[in-house]
Amino acid sequence: MTQFFSKLSQNYVELLNDNEYYDVTIEVDNSNIKLPNISFEIFKIVLRYIYGGILLLNERDTLDIFKILLAADELLLHEIVDYLQKYLIENKTEWLEQNFGLIYQTRFQTDSLVEIQKFCTNFMIKSPEKIFKSLDFTSLPENFLVQLVKRDDIQMKEIEIWEHLLEWGLAQNLTLKPDPNTWLDDDFKSMENTLQLCLPSIRFFSLSSKEFLNKVKPYKKLLKYQFYEDLINSYMNPDSKPNESILPPRNIKFNGIIDSKIINLNIVSVLSRWIDKTDRIIFSIQI
C-alpha cells in the first residue's frame, strides 16, 4: 500500500466541502460519457486516492496500474502520475518491454508522461530487436515499423525480422490465412500493399539458401520480378551483379564503403550466409 499526504488534490477536496456544489457528480463508463477513457473500477481506485491518499498496487496487475496512471493523468493528479511512472519503470520494466505497442501508442497522448516517453526512446535506441518480440508488436503503427526495419543495428537474424514483418502484415489483413499457398493473386496484392514501405529494408541477400527456399520463395509474388531474379542469381553465382543496389547484411558493421573488384556486397552477403548460425557476428572490413 502506498499512502500520500503531502499533495492531495486540493481542488477535489474543496469541491467536496463546498455546499454550493454539493450535487456535482462525475460520471464514467457508458451511462454518461464524460470520462469515457476511465472504467468504473479504475475510477474507484482513483477516488480512494482522492479521499484518503491511499493507493493499493500490490493487489493489482500491471495493466491496471498502467490504466490508473492514464486515469490520473486525465484527472490532472500530477503527484500520482509522477509516482506511477517511476514505479512502472523501476519495478515493471519487463512488462513495459513486452507491451511496447501499448506504451508507444499512449506515450505522446499527453505531455505529462515524460518518464514513459524517455523509457520508450531509450528502449528503441538500446534494444530495437526486443520490439519485434513484444507481445503486441502487431499493433505498432506502420510509420514506426518502417523506421524500425531501416535500422542497421538490429541484433537479430534477418530471417526473424522477415518472419515478424509477415506476422505484422497478417495482423493488418485479418481475412488472409497464414499459409501463402492458399492465397489468390488479390491476396498477394493486399499483402504487398501493406508491406510496400518495409520490403526495401529487408536484407534478403543475406539469407541462407535454406531460409530463402522455406521462408521467402512462397512469398515471391510480394517482390519485384527483377529483384527476385537477382536474388535467385546470387545463390547460383556469387559473382553475379544485381541490377539494383543491395543493402549490406544488418549484422555486419563496415568502417568504410566496399568498393573493390575482388570483394563486392554480394560476396559479403554470401559470407554472412556461411556464418548465419551465429546470432551476433560483428566485424569490420576495411578496404
PDB file of C-alpha atoms in Angstrom:
ATOM      1  CA  MET A   1       0.000   0.000   0.000  1.00  0.00           C
ATOM      2  CA  THR A   2       1.265   3.450  -0.903  1.00  0.00           C
ATOM      3  CA  GLN A   3      -0.114   6.427   1.003  1.00  0.00           C
ATOM      4  CA  PHE A   4       0.173  10.076   0.018  1.00  0.00           C
ATOM      5  CA  PHE A   5      -0.412  13.035   2.333  1.00  0.00           C
ATOM      6  CA  SER A   6       1.685  15.907   1.028  1.00  0.00           C
ATOM      7  CA  LYS A   7      -0.186  16.955  -2.095  1.00  0.00           C
ATOM      8  CA  LEU A   8      -3.707  15.622  -2.189  1.00  0.00           C
ATOM      9  CA  SER A   9      -5.640  17.282  -4.978  1.00  0.00           C
ATOM     10  CA  GLN A  10      -6.957  20.400  -3.239  1.00  0.00           C
ATOM     11  CA  ASN A  11      -9.477  21.151  -5.981  1.00  0.00           C
ATOM     12  CA  TYR A  12     -11.340  17.909  -5.317  1.00  0.00           C
ATOM     13  CA  VAL A  13     -11.221  18.356  -1.532  1.00  0.00           C
ATOM     14  CA  GLU A  14     -12.613  21.884  -1.793  1.00  0.00           C
ATOM     15  CA  LEU A  15     -15.338  20.665  -4.130  1.00  0.00           C
ATOM     16  CA  LEU A  16     -16.429  18.007  -1.648  1.00  0.00           C
ATOM     17  CA  ASN A  17     -16.548  20.568   1.206  1.00  0.00           C
ATOM     18  CA  ASP A  18     -18.346  23.298  -0.737  1.00  0.00           C
ATOM     19  CA  ASN A  19     -22.106  23.184  -0.085  1.00  0.00           C
ATOM     20  CA  GLU A  20     -22.780  25.299  -3.140  1.00  0.00           C
ATOM     21  CA  TYR A  21     -21.705  22.416  -5.365  1.00  0.00           C
ATOM     22  CA  TYR A  22     -22.869  19.538  -3.208  1.00  0.00           C
ATOM     23  CA  ASP A  23     -24.803  17.979  -6.093  1.00  0.00           C
ATOM     24  CA  VAL A  24     -21.918  17.859  -8.584  1.00  0.00           C
ATOM     25  CA  THR A  25     -21.303  14.344  -9.920  1.00  0.00           C
ATOM     26  CA  ILE A  26     -18.540  12.806 -12.008  1.00  0.00           C
ATOM     27  CA  GLU A  27     -19.937  10.282 -14.454  1.00  0.00           C
ATOM     28  CA  VAL A  28     -17.914   7.474 -16.035  1.00  0.00           C
ATOM     29  CA  ASP A  29     -18.313   4.449 -18.313  1.00  0.00           C
ATOM     30  CA  ASN A  30     -21.053   4.179 -20.922  1.00  0.00           C
ATOM     31  CA  SER A  31     -24.032   5.512 -18.985  1.00  0.00           C
ATOM     32  CA  ASN A  32     -22.955   9.162 -19.188  1.00  0.00           C
ATOM     33  CA  ILE A  33     -19.794   9.578 -21.187  1.00  0.00           C
ATOM     34  CA  LYS A  34     -17.866  12.405 -19.638  1.00  0.00           C
ATOM     35  CA  LEU A  35     -14.768  10.372 -18.797  1.00  0.00           C
ATOM     36  CA  PRO A  36     -15.039   7.641 -21.441  1.00  0.00           C
ATOM     37  CA  ASN A  37     -11.423   6.527 -21.097  1.00  0.00           C
ATOM     38  CA  ILE A  38     -11.757   5.619 -17.412  1.00  0.00           C
ATOM     39  CA  SER A  39     -13.568   2.457 -16.333  1.00  0.00           C
ATOM     40  CA  PHE A  40     -15.684   2.424 -13.186  1.00  0.00           C
ATOM     41  CA  GLU A  41     -13.283   0.014 -11.456  1.00  0.00           C
ATOM     42  CA  ILE A  42     -10.248   2.183 -12.161  1.00  0.00           C
ATOM     43  CA  PHE A  43     -12.140   5.308 -11.112  1.00  0.00           C
ATOM     44  CA  LYS A  44     -12.943   3.752  -7.724  1.00  0.00           C
ATOM     45  CA  ILE A  45      -9.216   3.225  -7.155  1.00  0.00           C
ATOM     46  CA  VAL A  46      -8.531   6.846  -8.049  1.00  0.00           C
ATOM     47  CA  LEU A  47     -11.322   8.019  -5.718  1.00  0.00           C
ATOM     48  CA  ARG A  48      -9.670   6.162  -2.846  1.00  0.00           C
ATOM     49  CA  TYR A  49      -6.547   8.189  -3.530  1.00  0.00           C
ATOM     50  CA  ILE A  50      -8.510  11.449  -3.807  1.00  0.00           C
ATOM     51  CA  TYR A  51     -10.305  10.908  -0.482  1.00  0.00           C
ATOM     52  CA  GLY A  52      -7.536   9.373   1.588  1.00  0.00           C
ATOM     53  CA  GLY A  53      -4.262   9.438  -0.312  1.00  0.00           C
ATOM     54  CA  ILE A  54      -4.214   5.630  -0.382  1.00  0.00           C
ATOM     55  CA  LEU A  55      -3.088   3.683  -3.433  1.00  0.00           C
ATOM     56  CA  LEU A  56      -3.183  -0.123  -3.357  1.00  0.00           C
ATOM     57  CA  LEU A  57      -0.839  -1.543  -6.004  1.00  0.00           C
ATOM     58  CA  ASN A  58       0.078  -4.982  -4.658  1.00  0.00           C
ATOM     59  CA  GLU A  59      -3.410  -6.280  -5.394  1.00  0.00           C
ATOM     60  CA  ARG A  60      -3.417  -5.021  -8.997  1.00  0.00           C
ATOM     61  CA  ASP A  61      -1.906  -6.444 -12.153  1.00  0.00           C
ATOM     62  CA  THR A  62       0.416  -4.242 -14.167  1.00  0.00           C
ATOM     63  CA  LEU A  63      -2.143  -3.396 -16.838  1.00  0.00           C
ATOM     64  CA  ASP A  64      -4.459  -1.986 -14.153  1.00  0.00           C
ATOM     65  CA  ILE A  65      -1.598   0.078 -12.746  1.00  0.00           C
ATOM     66  CA  PHE A  66      -0.941   1.483 -16.206  1.00  0.00           C
ATOM     67  CA  LYS A  67      -4.646   2.326 -16.558  1.00  0.00           C
ATOM     68  CA  ILE A  68      -4.528   4.083 -13.184  1.00  0.00           C
ATOM     69  CA  LEU A  69      -1.602   6.121 -14.491  1.00  0.00           C
ATOM     70  CA  LEU A  70      -3.575   7.192 -17.567  1.00  0.00           C
ATOM     71  CA  ALA A  71      -6.649   7.993 -15.468  1.00  0.00           C
ATOM     72  CA  ALA A  72      -4.587  10.057 -13.034  1.00  0.00           C
ATOM     73  CA  ASP A  73      -3.071  11.939 -15.942  1.00  0.00           C
ATOM     74  CA  GLU A  74      -6.516  12.710 -17.371  1.00  0.00           C
ATOM     75  CA  LEU A  75      -7.662  13.950 -13.947  1.00  0.00           C
ATOM     76  CA  LEU A  76      -4.506  16.070 -13.538  1.00  0.00           C
ATOM     77  CA  LEU A  77      -3.330  14.223 -10.428  1.00  0.00           C
ATOM     78  CA  HIS A  78       0.311  15.052 -11.021  1.00  0.00           C
ATOM     79  CA  GLU A  79       1.727  13.522  -7.854  1.00  0.00           C
ATOM     80  CA  ILE A  80       0.335  10.083  -8.613  1.00  0.00           C
ATOM     81  CA  VAL A  81       1.366  10.420 -12.276  1.00  0.00           C
ATOM     82  CA  ASP A  82       4.978  11.045 -11.278  1.00  0.00           C
ATOM     83  CA  TYR A  83       4.928   8.235  -8.734  1.00  0.00           C
ATOM     84  CA  LEU A  84       3.407   5.615 -11.052  1.00  0.00           C
ATOM     85  CA  GLN A  85       5.769   6.401 -13.920  1.00  0.00           C
ATOM     86  CA  LYS A  86       8.729   5.807 -11.621  1.00  0.00           C
ATOM     87  CA  TYR A  87       7.101   2.706 -10.120  1.00  0.00           C
ATOM     88  CA  LEU A  88       6.474   1.094 -13.522  1.00  0.00           C
ATOM     89  CA  ILE A  89       9.933   1.843 -14.897  1.00  0.00           C
ATOM     90  CA  GLU A  90      11.739   0.605 -11.787  1.00  0.00           C
ATOM     91  CA  ASN A  91       9.568  -2.416 -10.979  1.00  0.00           C
ATOM     92  CA  LYS A  92       7.765  -3.446 -14.172  1.00  0.00           C
ATOM     93  CA  THR A  93      10.387  -2.986 -16.884  1.00  0.00           C
ATOM     94  CA  GLU A  94       9.780  -6.403 -18.433  1.00  0.00           C
ATOM     95  CA  TRP A  95       6.047  -5.712 -18.724  1.00  0.00           C
ATOM     96  CA  LEU A  96       6.696  -2.343 -20.373  1.00  0.00           C
ATOM     97  CA  GLU A  97       9.000  -4.019 -22.897  1.00  0.00           C
ATOM     98  CA  GLN A  98       6.577  -6.857 -23.632  1.00  0.00           C
ATOM     99  CA  ASN A  99       3.710  -4.398 -24.111  1.00  0.00           C
ATOM    100  CA  PHE A 100       5.697  -1.827 -26.027  1.00  0.00           C
ATOM    101  CA  GLY A 101       2.953  -1.349 -28.621  1.00  0.00           C
ATOM    102  CA  LEU A 102       0.517  -0.149 -25.962  1.00  0.00           C
ATOM    103  CA  ILE A 103       3.125   2.045 -24.305  1.00  0.00           C
ATOM    104  CA  TYR A 104       4.204   3.569 -27.612  1.00  0.00           C
ATOM    105  CA  GLN A 105       0.623   4.332 -28.652  1.00  0.00           C
ATOM    106  CA  THR A 106      -0.096   6.224 -25.424  1.00  0.00           C
ATOM    107  CA  ARG A 107       3.235   7.917 -24.719  1.00  0.00           C
ATOM    108  CA  PHE A 108       2.503  11.085 -26.702  1.00  0.00           C
ATOM    109  CA  GLN A 109      -1.167  11.466 -25.792  1.00  0.00           C
ATOM    110  CA  THR A 110      -0.093  13.924 -23.131  1.00  0.00           C
ATOM    111  CA  ASP A 111       2.956  15.967 -22.201  1.00  0.00           C
ATOM    112  CA  SER A 112       2.816  14.715 -18.611  1.00  0.00           C
ATOM    113  CA  LEU A 113       4.188  11.211 -19.254  1.00  0.00           C
ATOM    114  CA  VAL A 114       7.741  12.470 -19.605  1.00  0.00           C
ATOM    115  CA  GLU A 115       9.412   9.484 -17.938  1.00  0.00           C
ATOM    116  CA  ILE A 116       7.440   6.995 -20.039  1.00  0.00           C
ATOM    117  CA  GLN A 117       8.467   8.903 -23.160  1.00  0.00           C
ATOM    118  CA  LYS A 118      12.113   8.717 -22.087  1.00  0.00           C
ATOM    119  CA  PHE A 119      11.760   4.990 -21.431  1.00  0.00           C
ATOM    120  CA  CYS A 120      10.376   4.403 -24.945  1.00  0.00           C
ATOM    121  CA  THR A 121      13.130   6.436 -26.574  1.00  0.00           C
ATOM    122  CA  ASN A 122      15.903   4.658 -24.663  1.00  0.00           C
ATOM    123  CA  PHE A 123      14.362   1.261 -25.358  1.00  0.00           C
ATOM    124  CA  MET A 124      14.182   1.949 -29.102  1.00  0.00           C
ATOM    125  CA  ILE A 125      17.813   3.083 -29.148  1.00  0.00           C
ATOM    126  CA  LYS A 126      19.332   0.345 -26.997  1.00  0.00           C
ATOM    127  CA  SER A 127      17.197  -2.713 -27.789  1.00  0.00           C
ATOM    128  CA  PRO A 128      15.357  -2.380 -31.119  1.00  0.00           C
ATOM    129  CA  GLU A 129      15.339  -6.168 -31.562  1.00  0.00           C
ATOM    130  CA  LYS A 130      13.222  -6.573 -28.415  1.00  0.00           C
ATOM    131  CA  ILE A 131      10.459  -4.526 -30.019  1.00  0.00           C
ATOM    132  CA  PHE A 132       9.904  -7.292 -32.584  1.00  0.00           C
ATOM    133  CA  LYS A 133       9.415  -9.750 -29.730  1.00  0.00           C
ATOM    134  CA  SER A 134       6.946  -7.639 -27.747  1.00  0.00           C
ATOM    135  CA  LEU A 135       3.558  -9.255 -27.172  1.00  0.00           C
ATOM    136  CA  ASP A 136       1.659  -6.538 -29.032  1.00  0.00           C
ATOM    137  CA  PHE A 137       4.172  -5.990 -31.830  1.00  0.00           C
ATOM    138  CA  THR A 138       1.441  -6.252 -34.479  1.00  0.00           C
ATOM    139  CA  SER A 139      -0.338  -3.209 -33.013  1.00  0.00           C
ATOM    140  CA  LEU A 140       2.551  -0.890 -33.862  1.00  0.00           C
ATOM    141  CA  PRO A 141       1.716   1.757 -36.487  1.00  0.00           C
ATOM    142  CA  GLU A 142       3.165   1.450 -39.978  1.00  0.00           C
ATOM    143  CA  ASN A 143       5.275   4.609 -39.816  1.00  0.00           C
ATOM    144  CA  PHE A 144       7.063   3.324 -36.712  1.00  0.00           C
ATOM    145  CA  LEU A 145       7.648  -0.123 -38.239  1.00  0.00           C
ATOM    146  CA  VAL A 146       9.105   1.409 -41.410  1.00  0.00           C
ATOM    147  CA  GLN A 147      11.683   3.312 -39.377  1.00  0.00           C
ATOM    148  CA  LEU A 148      12.433   0.254 -37.255  1.00  0.00           C
ATOM    149  CA  VAL A 149      13.253  -2.122 -40.132  1.00  0.00           C
ATOM    150  CA  LYS A 150      15.513   0.503 -41.703  1.00  0.00           C
ATOM    151  CA  ARG A 151      17.899   0.336 -38.770  1.00  0.00           C
ATOM    152  CA  ASP A 152      21.275  -1.312 -39.309  1.00  0.00           C
ATOM    153  CA  ASP A 153      21.878  -2.103 -35.644  1.00  0.00           C
ATOM    154  CA  ILE A 154      19.120  -4.665 -35.034  1.00  0.00           C
ATOM    155  CA  GLN A 155      20.950  -7.587 -33.476  1.00  0.00           C
ATOM    156  CA  MET A 156      18.825 -10.481 -34.663  1.00  0.00           C
ATOM    157  CA  LYS A 157      18.793 -12.761 -37.677  1.00  0.00           C
ATOM    158  CA  GLU A 158      17.368 -11.261 -40.831  1.00  0.00           C
ATOM    159  CA  ILE A 159      15.029 -14.208 -41.285  1.00  0.00           C
ATOM    160  CA  GLU A 160      13.498 -13.441 -37.886  1.00  0.00           C
ATOM    161  CA  ILE A 161      12.886  -9.832 -38.905  1.00  0.00           C
ATOM    162  CA  TRP A 162      11.234 -11.091 -42.101  1.00  0.00           C
ATOM    163  CA  GLU A 163       9.014 -13.501 -40.158  1.00  0.00           C
ATOM    164  CA  HIS A 164       7.932 -10.768 -37.740  1.00  0.00           C
ATOM    165  CA  LEU A 165       7.186  -8.473 -40.663  1.00  0.00           C
ATOM    166  CA  LEU A 166       4.935 -11.132 -42.200  1.00  0.00           C
ATOM    167  CA  GLU A 167       3.244 -11.578 -38.833  1.00  0.00           C
ATOM    168  CA  TRP A 168       2.556  -7.833 -38.694  1.00  0.00           C
ATOM    169  CA  GLY A 169       1.228  -7.881 -42.259  1.00  0.00           C
ATOM    170  CA  LEU A 170      -1.172 -10.722 -41.491  1.00  0.00           C
ATOM    171  CA  ALA A 171      -2.483  -8.814 -38.478  1.00  0.00           C
ATOM    172  CA  GLN A 172      -3.373  -5.937 -40.798  1.00  0.00           C
ATOM    173  CA  ASN A 173      -5.143  -8.326 -43.209  1.00  0.00           C
ATOM    174  CA  LEU A 174      -7.308 -10.489 -40.984  1.00  0.00           C
ATOM    175  CA  THR A 175      -9.017 -12.234 -43.900  1.00  0.00           C
ATOM    176  CA  LEU A 176      -5.734 -13.790 -45.065  1.00  0.00           C
ATOM    177  CA  LYS A 177      -4.771 -17.266 -43.909  1.00  0.00           C
ATOM    178  CA  PRO A 178      -1.207 -17.781 -42.624  1.00  0.00           C
ATOM    179  CA  ASP A 179      -0.397 -20.270 -45.409  1.00  0.00           C
ATOM    180  CA  PRO A 180       0.586 -18.331 -48.580  1.00  0.00           C
ATOM    181  CA  ASN A 181      -0.125 -21.425 -50.684  1.00  0.00           C
ATOM    182  CA  THR A 182      -3.823 -20.683 -50.184  1.00  0.00           C
ATOM    183  CA  TRP A 183      -3.551 -17.068 -51.336  1.00  0.00           C
ATOM    184  CA  LEU A 184      -5.009 -15.741 -54.560  1.00  0.00           C
ATOM    185  CA  ASP A 185      -3.371 -13.001 -56.620  1.00  0.00           C
ATOM    186  CA  ASP A 186      -5.540 -10.401 -54.896  1.00  0.00           C
ATOM    187  CA  ASP A 187      -4.339 -11.672 -51.528  1.00  0.00           C
ATOM    188  CA  PHE A 188      -0.701 -11.226 -52.520  1.00  0.00           C
ATOM    189  CA  LYS A 189      -1.529  -7.759 -53.801  1.00  0.00           C
ATOM    190  CA  SER A 190      -3.135  -6.818 -50.489  1.00  0.00           C
ATOM    191  CA  MET A 191      -0.115  -8.030 -48.532  1.00  0.00           C
ATOM    192  CA  GLU A 192       2.269  -6.295 -50.935  1.00  0.00           C
ATOM    193  CA  ASN A 193       0.419  -3.007 -50.452  1.00  0.00           C
ATOM    194  CA  THR A 194       0.597  -3.470 -46.690  1.00  0.00           C
ATOM    195  CA  LEU A 195       4.348  -4.155 -46.645  1.00  0.00           C
ATOM    196  CA  GLN A 196       5.446  -1.989 -49.567  1.00  0.00           C
ATOM    197  CA  LEU A 197       7.283   0.569 -47.416  1.00  0.00           C
ATOM    198  CA  CYS A 198       9.066  -2.104 -45.367  1.00  0.00           C
ATOM    199  CA  LEU A 199      10.122  -4.578 -48.067  1.00  0.00           C
ATOM    200  CA  PRO A 200      13.036  -2.457 -49.399  1.00  0.00           C
ATOM    201  CA  SER A 201      14.674  -2.577 -45.959  1.00  0.00           C
ATOM    202  CA  ILE A 202      14.784  -6.374 -45.643  1.00  0.00           C
ATOM    203  CA  ARG A 203      18.262  -7.776 -46.363  1.00  0.00           C
ATOM    204  CA  PHE A 204      17.083 -10.711 -48.479  1.00  0.00           C
ATOM    205  CA  PHE A 205      20.564 -11.200 -49.942  1.00  0.00           C
ATOM    206  CA  SER A 206      21.963 -12.142 -46.534  1.00  0.00           C
ATOM    207  CA  LEU A 207      19.605 -15.092 -46.049  1.00  0.00           C
ATOM    208  CA  SER A 208      20.841 -18.656 -46.328  1.00  0.00           C
ATOM    209  CA  SER A 209      19.623 -20.789 -49.221  1.00  0.00           C
ATOM    210  CA  LYS A 210      17.521 -22.848 -46.820  1.00  0.00           C
ATOM    211  CA  GLU A 211      15.922 -19.724 -45.359  1.00  0.00           C
ATOM    212  CA  PHE A 212      15.250 -18.396 -48.831  1.00  0.00           C
ATOM    213  CA  LEU A 213      13.695 -21.659 -50.003  1.00  0.00           C
ATOM    214  CA  ASN A 214      11.445 -22.142 -46.978  1.00  0.00           C
ATOM    215  CA  LYS A 215      10.617 -18.598 -45.926  1.00  0.00           C
ATOM    216  CA  VAL A 216      10.898 -16.313 -48.967  1.00  0.00           C
ATOM    217  CA  LYS A 217      10.136 -18.355 -52.072  1.00  0.00           C
ATOM    218  CA  PRO A 218       6.488 -18.959 -51.015  1.00  0.00           C
ATOM    219  CA  TYR A 219       6.073 -15.152 -50.944  1.00  0.00           C
ATOM    220  CA  LYS A 220       7.890 -14.391 -54.202  1.00  0.00           C
ATOM    221  CA  LYS A 221       4.841 -12.574 -55.592  1.00  0.00           C
ATOM    222  CA  LEU A 222       5.426  -9.887 -52.974  1.00  0.00           C
ATOM    223  CA  LEU A 223       8.765  -8.997 -54.580  1.00  0.00           C
ATOM    224  CA  LYS A 224       9.501  -7.214 -57.819  1.00  0.00           C
ATOM    225  CA  TYR A 225      10.283  -9.607 -60.651  1.00  0.00           C
ATOM    226  CA  GLN A 226      13.797  -8.323 -61.376  1.00  0.00           C
ATOM    227  CA  PHE A 227      14.698  -8.182 -57.700  1.00  0.00           C
ATOM    228  CA  TYR A 228      13.611 -11.787 -57.252  1.00  0.00           C
ATOM    229  CA  GLU A 229      15.639 -12.851 -60.303  1.00  0.00           C
ATOM    230  CA  ASP A 230      18.711 -11.104 -58.897  1.00  0.00           C
ATOM    231  CA  LEU A 231      18.156 -12.888 -55.624  1.00  0.00           C
ATOM    232  CA  ILE A 232      17.986 -16.279 -57.350  1.00  0.00           C
ATOM    233  CA  ASN A 233      21.150 -15.495 -59.311  1.00  0.00           C
ATOM    234  CA  SER A 234      23.025 -14.567 -56.148  1.00  0.00           C
ATOM    235  CA  TYR A 235      22.541 -18.095 -54.826  1.00  0.00           C
ATOM    236  CA  MET A 236      23.594 -19.679 -58.095  1.00  0.00           C
ATOM    237  CA  ASN A 237      26.520 -17.377 -58.810  1.00  0.00           C
ATOM    238  CA  PRO A 238      28.110 -15.302 -56.007  1.00  0.00           C
ATOM    239  CA  ASP A 239      29.897 -13.165 -58.604  1.00  0.00           C
ATOM    240  CA  SER A 240      26.682 -12.047 -60.239  1.00  0.00           C
ATOM    241  CA  LYS A 241      25.883  -8.359 -60.018  1.00  0.00           C
ATOM    242  CA  PRO A 242      22.317  -7.350 -59.167  1.00  0.00           C
ATOM    243  CA  ASN A 243      20.635  -4.729 -61.308  1.00  0.00           C
ATOM    244  CA  GLU A 244      19.757  -2.771 -58.182  1.00  0.00           C
ATOM    245  CA  SER A 245      21.968  -1.810 -55.261  1.00  0.00           C
ATOM    246  CA  ILE A 246      21.553  -4.115 -52.295  1.00  0.00           C
ATOM    247  CA  LEU A 247      21.838  -3.400 -48.612  1.00  0.00           C
ATOM    248  CA  PRO A 248      24.728  -4.963 -46.679  1.00  0.00           C
ATOM    249  CA  PRO A 249      23.892  -7.572 -44.033  1.00  0.00           C
ATOM    250  CA  ARG A 250      22.471  -5.986 -40.930  1.00  0.00           C
ATOM    251  CA  ASN A 251      24.763  -7.799 -38.507  1.00  0.00           C
ATOM    252  CA  ILE A 252      27.985  -6.642 -40.189  1.00  0.00           C
ATOM    253  CA  LYS A 253      29.300  -3.171 -39.464  1.00  0.00           C
ATOM    254  CA  PHE A 254      31.532  -1.546 -42.066  1.00  0.00           C
ATOM    255  CA  ASN A 255      34.078   1.138 -41.278  1.00  0.00           C
ATOM    256  CA  GLY A 256      34.143   2.212 -44.883  1.00  0.00           C
ATOM    257  CA  ILE A 257      32.452   1.741 -48.233  1.00  0.00           C
ATOM    258  CA  ILE A 258      33.121  -1.542 -50.010  1.00  0.00           C
ATOM    259  CA  ASP A 259      34.498  -0.638 -53.385  1.00  0.00           C
ATOM    260  CA  SER A 260      36.641  -3.428 -54.709  1.00  0.00           C
ATOM    261  CA  LYS A 261      36.918  -5.582 -57.785  1.00  0.00           C
ATOM    262  CA  ILE A 262      37.660  -8.525 -55.516  1.00  0.00           C
ATOM    263  CA  ILE A 263      35.004  -8.090 -52.848  1.00  0.00           C
ATOM    264  CA  ASN A 264      31.526  -6.781 -53.524  1.00  0.00           C
ATOM    265  CA  LEU A 265      28.386  -6.611 -51.431  1.00  0.00           C
ATOM    266  CA  ASN A 266      27.073  -9.773 -52.999  1.00  0.00           C
ATOM    267  CA  ILE A 267      30.099 -11.761 -51.828  1.00  0.00           C
ATOM    268  CA  VAL A 268      29.820 -10.222 -48.378  1.00  0.00           C
ATOM    269  CA  SER A 269      26.217 -11.404 -48.288  1.00  0.00           C
ATOM    270  CA  VAL A 270      27.362 -14.907 -49.186  1.00  0.00           C
ATOM    271  CA  LEU A 271      29.891 -14.764 -46.349  1.00  0.00           C
ATOM    272  CA  SER A 272      27.128 -13.785 -43.978  1.00  0.00           C
ATOM    273  CA  ARG A 273      25.187 -16.868 -45.061  1.00  0.00           C
ATOM    274  CA  TRP A 274      28.101 -19.056 -44.059  1.00  0.00           C
ATOM    275  CA  ILE A 275      28.023 -17.675 -40.541  1.00  0.00           C
ATOM    276  CA  ASP A 276      24.254 -17.428 -40.152  1.00  0.00           C
ATOM    277  CA  LYS A 277      24.257 -19.933 -37.294  1.00  0.00           C
ATOM    278  CA  THR A 278      25.686 -17.226 -35.057  1.00  0.00           C
ATOM    279  CA  ASP A 279      23.227 -14.723 -33.625  1.00  0.00           C
ATOM    280  CA  ARG A 280      25.656 -11.843 -33.338  1.00  0.00           C
ATOM    281  CA  ILE A 281      28.629 -11.608 -35.658  1.00  0.00           C
ATOM    282  CA  ILE A 282      30.040  -8.102 -35.795  1.00  0.00           C
ATOM    283  CA  PHE A 283      33.255  -7.322 -37.564  1.00  0.00           C
ATOM    284  CA  SER A 284      34.804  -4.551 -39.595  1.00  0.00           C
ATOM    285  CA  ILE A 285      36.040  -4.705 -43.147  1.00  0.00           C
ATOM    286  CA  GLN A 286      38.456  -2.074 -44.336  1.00  0.00           C
ATOM    287  CA  ILE A 287      39.388  -1.858 -47.982  1.00  0.00           C
TER     288      ILE A 287
END
